[in-house]
GROMACS .gro file of C-alpha atoms in nm:
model
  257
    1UNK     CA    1  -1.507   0.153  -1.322
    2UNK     CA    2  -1.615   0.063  -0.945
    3UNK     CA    3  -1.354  -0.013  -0.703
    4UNK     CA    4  -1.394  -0.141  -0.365
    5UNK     CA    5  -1.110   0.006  -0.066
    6UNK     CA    6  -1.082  -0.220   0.241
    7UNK     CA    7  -1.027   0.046   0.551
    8UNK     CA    8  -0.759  -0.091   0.771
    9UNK     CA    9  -0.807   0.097   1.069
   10UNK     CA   10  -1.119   0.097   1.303
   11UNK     CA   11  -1.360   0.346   1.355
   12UNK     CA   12  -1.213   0.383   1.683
   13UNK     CA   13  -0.898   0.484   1.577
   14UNK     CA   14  -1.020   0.715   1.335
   15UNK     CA   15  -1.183   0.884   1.593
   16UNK     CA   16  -0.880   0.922   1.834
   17UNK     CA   17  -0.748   1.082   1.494
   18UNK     CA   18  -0.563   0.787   1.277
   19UNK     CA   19  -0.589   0.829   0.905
   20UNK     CA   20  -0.895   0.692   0.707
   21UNK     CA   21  -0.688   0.594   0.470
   22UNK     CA   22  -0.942   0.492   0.251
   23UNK     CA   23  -1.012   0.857   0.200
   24UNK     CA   24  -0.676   0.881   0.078
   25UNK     CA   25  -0.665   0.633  -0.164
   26UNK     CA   26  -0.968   0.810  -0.286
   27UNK     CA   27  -0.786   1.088  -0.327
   28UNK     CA   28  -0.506   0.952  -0.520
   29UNK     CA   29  -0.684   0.711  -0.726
   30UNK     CA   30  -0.958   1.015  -0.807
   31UNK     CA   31  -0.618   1.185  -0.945
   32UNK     CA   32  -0.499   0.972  -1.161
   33UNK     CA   33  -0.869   0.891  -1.337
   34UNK     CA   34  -1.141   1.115  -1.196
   35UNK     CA   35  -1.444   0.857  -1.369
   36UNK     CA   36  -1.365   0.599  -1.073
   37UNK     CA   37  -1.648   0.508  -0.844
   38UNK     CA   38  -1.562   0.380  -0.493
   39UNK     CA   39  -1.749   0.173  -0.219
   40UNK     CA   40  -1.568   0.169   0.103
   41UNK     CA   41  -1.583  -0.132   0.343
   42UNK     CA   42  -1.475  -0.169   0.702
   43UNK     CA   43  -1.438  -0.522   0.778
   44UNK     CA   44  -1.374  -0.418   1.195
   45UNK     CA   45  -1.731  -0.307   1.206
   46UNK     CA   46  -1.905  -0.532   0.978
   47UNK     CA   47  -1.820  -0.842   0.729
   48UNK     CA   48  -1.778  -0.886   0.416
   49UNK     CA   49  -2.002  -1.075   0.193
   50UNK     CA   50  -2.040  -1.230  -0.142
   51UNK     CA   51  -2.284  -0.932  -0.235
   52UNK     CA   52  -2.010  -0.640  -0.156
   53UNK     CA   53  -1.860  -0.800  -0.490
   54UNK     CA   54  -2.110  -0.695  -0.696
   55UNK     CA   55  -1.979  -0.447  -0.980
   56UNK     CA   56  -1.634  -0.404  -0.856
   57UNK     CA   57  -1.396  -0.413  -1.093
   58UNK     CA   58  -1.052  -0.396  -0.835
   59UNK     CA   59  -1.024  -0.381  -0.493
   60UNK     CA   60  -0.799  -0.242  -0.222
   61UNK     CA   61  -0.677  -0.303   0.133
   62UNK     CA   62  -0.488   0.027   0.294
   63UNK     CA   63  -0.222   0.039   0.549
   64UNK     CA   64  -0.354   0.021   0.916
   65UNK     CA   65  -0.247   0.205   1.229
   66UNK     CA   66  -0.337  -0.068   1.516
   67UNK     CA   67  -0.111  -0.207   1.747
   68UNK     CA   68  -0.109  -0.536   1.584
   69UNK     CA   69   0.068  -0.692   1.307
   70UNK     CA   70  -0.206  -0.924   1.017
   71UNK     CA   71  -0.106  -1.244   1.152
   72UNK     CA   72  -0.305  -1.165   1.481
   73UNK     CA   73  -0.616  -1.271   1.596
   74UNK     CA   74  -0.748  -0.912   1.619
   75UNK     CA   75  -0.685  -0.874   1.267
   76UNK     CA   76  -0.906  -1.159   1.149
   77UNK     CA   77  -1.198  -0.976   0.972
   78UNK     CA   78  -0.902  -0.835   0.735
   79UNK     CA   79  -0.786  -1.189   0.682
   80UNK     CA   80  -1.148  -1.263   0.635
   81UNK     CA   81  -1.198  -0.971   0.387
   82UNK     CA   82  -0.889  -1.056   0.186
   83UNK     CA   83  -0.986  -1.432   0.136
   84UNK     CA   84  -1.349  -1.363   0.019
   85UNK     CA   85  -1.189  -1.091  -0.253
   86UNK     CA   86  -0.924  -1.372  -0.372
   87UNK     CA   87  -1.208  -1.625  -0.411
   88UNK     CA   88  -1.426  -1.381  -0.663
   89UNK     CA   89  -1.104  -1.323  -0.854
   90UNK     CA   90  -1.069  -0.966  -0.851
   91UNK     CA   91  -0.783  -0.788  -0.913
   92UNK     CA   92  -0.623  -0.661  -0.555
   93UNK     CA   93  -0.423  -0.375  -0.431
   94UNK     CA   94  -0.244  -0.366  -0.091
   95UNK     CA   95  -0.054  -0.118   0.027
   96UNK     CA   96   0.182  -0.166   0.354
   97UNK     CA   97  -0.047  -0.363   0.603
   98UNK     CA   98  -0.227  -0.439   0.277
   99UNK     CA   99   0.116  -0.638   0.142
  100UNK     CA  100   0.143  -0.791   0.470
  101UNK     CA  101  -0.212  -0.880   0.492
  102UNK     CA  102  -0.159  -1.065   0.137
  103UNK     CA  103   0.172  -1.233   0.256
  104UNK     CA  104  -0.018  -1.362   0.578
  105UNK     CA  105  -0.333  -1.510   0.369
  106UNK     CA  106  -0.135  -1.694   0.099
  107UNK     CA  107   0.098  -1.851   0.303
  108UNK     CA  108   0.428  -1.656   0.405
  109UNK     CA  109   0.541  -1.477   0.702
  110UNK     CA  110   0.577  -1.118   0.868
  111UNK     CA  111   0.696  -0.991   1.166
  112UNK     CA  112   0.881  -0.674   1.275
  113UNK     CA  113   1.151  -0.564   1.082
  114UNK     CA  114   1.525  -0.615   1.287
  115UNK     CA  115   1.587  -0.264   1.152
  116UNK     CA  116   1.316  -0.148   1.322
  117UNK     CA  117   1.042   0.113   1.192
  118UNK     CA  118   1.146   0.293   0.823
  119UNK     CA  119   0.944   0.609   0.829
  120UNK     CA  120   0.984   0.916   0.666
  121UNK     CA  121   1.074   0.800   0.277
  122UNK     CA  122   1.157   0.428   0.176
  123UNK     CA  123   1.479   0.514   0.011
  124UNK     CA  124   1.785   0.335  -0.248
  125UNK     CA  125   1.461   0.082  -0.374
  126UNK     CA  126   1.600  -0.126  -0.607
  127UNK     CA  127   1.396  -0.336  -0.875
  128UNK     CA  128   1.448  -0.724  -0.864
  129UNK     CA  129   1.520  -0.859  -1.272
  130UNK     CA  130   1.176  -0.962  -1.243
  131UNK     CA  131   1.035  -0.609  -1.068
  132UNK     CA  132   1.217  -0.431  -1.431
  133UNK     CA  133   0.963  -0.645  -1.707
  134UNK     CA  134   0.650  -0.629  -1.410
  135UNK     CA  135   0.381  -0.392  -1.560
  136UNK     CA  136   0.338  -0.278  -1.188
  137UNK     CA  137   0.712  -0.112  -1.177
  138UNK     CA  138   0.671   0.042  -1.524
  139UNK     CA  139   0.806   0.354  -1.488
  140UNK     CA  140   0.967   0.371  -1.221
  141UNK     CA  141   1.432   0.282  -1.286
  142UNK     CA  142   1.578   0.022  -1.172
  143UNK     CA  143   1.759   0.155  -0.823
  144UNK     CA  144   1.792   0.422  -0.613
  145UNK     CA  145   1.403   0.580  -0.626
  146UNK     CA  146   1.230   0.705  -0.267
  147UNK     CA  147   0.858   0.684  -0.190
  148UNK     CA  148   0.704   0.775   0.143
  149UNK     CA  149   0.654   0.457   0.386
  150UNK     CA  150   0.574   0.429   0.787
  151UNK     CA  151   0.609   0.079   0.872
  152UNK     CA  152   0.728  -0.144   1.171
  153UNK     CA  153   0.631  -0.505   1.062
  154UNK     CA  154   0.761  -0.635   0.714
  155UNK     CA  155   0.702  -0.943   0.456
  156UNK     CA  156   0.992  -1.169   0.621
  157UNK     CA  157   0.911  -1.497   0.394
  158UNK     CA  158   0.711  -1.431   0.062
  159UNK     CA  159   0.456  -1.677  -0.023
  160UNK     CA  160   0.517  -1.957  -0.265
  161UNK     CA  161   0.484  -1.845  -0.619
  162UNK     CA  162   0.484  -1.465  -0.528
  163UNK     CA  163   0.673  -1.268  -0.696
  164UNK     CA  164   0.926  -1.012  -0.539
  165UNK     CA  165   0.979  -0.707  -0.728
  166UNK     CA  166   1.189  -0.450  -0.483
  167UNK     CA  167   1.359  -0.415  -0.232
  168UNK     CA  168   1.618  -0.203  -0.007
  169UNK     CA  169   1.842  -0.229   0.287
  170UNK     CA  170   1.594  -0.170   0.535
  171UNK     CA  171   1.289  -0.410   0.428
  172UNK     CA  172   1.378  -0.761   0.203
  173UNK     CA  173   1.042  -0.707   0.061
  174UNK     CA  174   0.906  -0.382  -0.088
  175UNK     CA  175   0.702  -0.521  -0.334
  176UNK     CA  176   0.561  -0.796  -0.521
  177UNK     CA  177   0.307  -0.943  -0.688
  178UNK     CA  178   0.116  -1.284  -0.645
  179UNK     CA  179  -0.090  -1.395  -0.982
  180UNK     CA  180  -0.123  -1.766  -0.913
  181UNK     CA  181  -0.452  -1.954  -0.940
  182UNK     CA  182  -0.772  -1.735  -0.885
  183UNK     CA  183  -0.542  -1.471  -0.692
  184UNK     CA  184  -0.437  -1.162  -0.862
  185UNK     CA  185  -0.261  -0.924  -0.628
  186UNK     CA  186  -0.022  -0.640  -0.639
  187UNK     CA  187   0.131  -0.456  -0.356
  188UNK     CA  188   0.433  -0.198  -0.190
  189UNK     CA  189   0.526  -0.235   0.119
  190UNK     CA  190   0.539   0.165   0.095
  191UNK     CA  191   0.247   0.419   0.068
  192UNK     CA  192   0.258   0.523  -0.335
  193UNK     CA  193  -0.105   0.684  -0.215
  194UNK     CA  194   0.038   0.904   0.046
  195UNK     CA  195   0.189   1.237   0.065
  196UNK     CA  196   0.463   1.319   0.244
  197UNK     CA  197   0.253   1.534   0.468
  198UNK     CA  198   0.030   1.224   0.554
  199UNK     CA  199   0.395   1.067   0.668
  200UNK     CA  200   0.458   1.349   0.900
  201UNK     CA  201   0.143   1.317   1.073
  202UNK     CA  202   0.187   0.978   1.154
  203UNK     CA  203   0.501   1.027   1.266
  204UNK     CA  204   0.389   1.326   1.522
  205UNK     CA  205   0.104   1.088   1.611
  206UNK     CA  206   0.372   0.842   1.715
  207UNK     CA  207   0.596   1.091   1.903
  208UNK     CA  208   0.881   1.131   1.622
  209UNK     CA  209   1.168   1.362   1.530
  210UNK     CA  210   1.030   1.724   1.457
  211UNK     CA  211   1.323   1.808   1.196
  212UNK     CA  212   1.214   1.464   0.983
  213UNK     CA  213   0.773   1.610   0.989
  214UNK     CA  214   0.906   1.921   0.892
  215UNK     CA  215   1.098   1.796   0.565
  216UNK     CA  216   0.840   1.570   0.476
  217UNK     CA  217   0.577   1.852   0.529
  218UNK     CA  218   0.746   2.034   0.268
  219UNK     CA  219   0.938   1.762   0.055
  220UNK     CA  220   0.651   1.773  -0.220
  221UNK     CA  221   0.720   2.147  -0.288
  222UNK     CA  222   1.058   2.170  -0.194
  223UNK     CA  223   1.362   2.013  -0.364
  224UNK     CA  224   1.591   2.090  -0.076
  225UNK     CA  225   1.369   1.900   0.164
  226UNK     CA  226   1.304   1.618  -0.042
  227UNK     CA  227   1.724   1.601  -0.086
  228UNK     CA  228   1.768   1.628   0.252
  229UNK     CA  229   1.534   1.257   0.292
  230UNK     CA  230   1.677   1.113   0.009
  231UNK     CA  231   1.415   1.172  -0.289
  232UNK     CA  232   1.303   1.402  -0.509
  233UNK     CA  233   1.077   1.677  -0.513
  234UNK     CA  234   0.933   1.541  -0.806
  235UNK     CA  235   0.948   1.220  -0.738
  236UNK     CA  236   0.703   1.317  -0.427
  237UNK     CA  237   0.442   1.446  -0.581
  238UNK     CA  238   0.169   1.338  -0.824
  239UNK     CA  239   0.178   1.179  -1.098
  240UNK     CA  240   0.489   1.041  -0.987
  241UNK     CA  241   0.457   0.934  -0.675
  242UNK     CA  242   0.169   0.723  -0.749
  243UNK     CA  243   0.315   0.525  -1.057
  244UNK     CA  244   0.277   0.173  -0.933
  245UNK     CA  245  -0.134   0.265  -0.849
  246UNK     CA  246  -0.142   0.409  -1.241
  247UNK     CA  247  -0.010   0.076  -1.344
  248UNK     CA  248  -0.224  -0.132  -1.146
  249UNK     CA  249  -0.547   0.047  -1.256
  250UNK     CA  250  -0.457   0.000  -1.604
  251UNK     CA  251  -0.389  -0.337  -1.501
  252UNK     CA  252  -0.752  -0.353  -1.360
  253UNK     CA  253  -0.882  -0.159  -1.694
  254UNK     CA  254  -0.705  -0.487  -1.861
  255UNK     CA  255  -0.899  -0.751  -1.704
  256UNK     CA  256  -1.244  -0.577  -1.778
  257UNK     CA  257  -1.258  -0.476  -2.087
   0.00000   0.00000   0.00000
């Protein structure tokens, strides 16, 4: 099975040392089933096109580092991107930006969260009545589960027909799922592809609290660190951590075969 991974930041960025978080969704994904195939895209240096489609069976659109939330007109060859995927059909991932990339295309609204940025672990989630019977939340209970997130802009108005599957105090919007028409998305406002450690360096990158990169640099091996943020140790690392991406891949399995 051939997946396609949208790279939300720049080569620019990457350079000046933002993830390629493509390569971590590799990563993850690789975990979970080590016969995927991947193709990675980067819309910021060169388009999409009806040809990129050609023996994907999924696709995905990864959080983004730049200074601009997916409603702006920098971020147009995302928008761009996303559109072209939703008109083949294919089943979609987003994480993060991804999720707010989705919301933006089909119709609802973002902006920064009130609460401003929830870094570190997205913590309490709680599964919406329709979250508990969605194949992507299968798995995971019904409240008070942690998975790491950096974010600053959240889903403030879901699209018509979406379907919201968590949330917490924090962030109205930590998940749903849009499978309406042609368009068959899933998405988490939080990173279910990213370790802990991954967190940390973001947060560095961005100037944060020392004591908060240390527990998340050890929070995956470490069951008094990942207390001490409000998950578990577990809970933090693989399989676990990843159990909405294992869903949606079977999903994905699903509408091939």
């Amino acid at each position: 099975m051939k997946l396609l991974i949208v790279e939300g930041n720049p080569r620019d960025l990457i350079a000046d040392g933002c993830p390629a978080y493509a390569k971590n969704f590799e990563a993850t994904l690789s975990a979970i089933d080590s016969s995927l195939d991947f193709t990675v895209v980067e819309p910021f240096d060169a388009p999409l096109n009806d040809d990129d489609m050609d023996g994907i069976s999924g696709v995905v659109f990864t959080g983004s580092s730049i200074d601009a939330a997916m409603d702006a007109p920098e971020c147009a060859p995302q928008r761009e991107a996303m559109e072209l995927v939703f008109r083949h059909g294919l089943p979609s991932w987003g994480s993060c930006a991804g999720l707010q990339l989705a919301a933006t295309v089909l119709g609802g609204k973002i902006g920064a969260s009130p609460k401003g940025v929830e870094v570190g672990l997205a913590r309490e989630l709680i599964l919406t009545e329709t979250g508990q019977g969605h194949a992507m939340m299968a798995g995971r209970p019904k409240h008070d589960f942690a998975v790491p997130c950096i974010h600053r802009d959240e889903v403030q108005r879901l699209p018509s027909g979406a379907a919201l599957l968590a949330h917490n105090d924090h962030c109205p919007v930590q998940a749903f799922a849009y499978e309406t028409g042609n368009v068959d998305f899933w998405g988490t406002q939080y990173h279910p592809e990213l370790t802990p450690r991954v967190i940390a360096t973001g947060l560095r990158r961005l100037g944060g609290a020392e004591d908060l990169g240390q527990l998340l640099e050890s929070a995956e091996h470490d069951e008094a660190s990942a207390a001490a943020l409000g998950g578990r140790r577990a809970a933090l690392a693989m399989p676990e951590r990843a159990t909405e991406l294992a869903n949606w891949l079977g999903h994905v399995r699903e509408q091939c075969f």
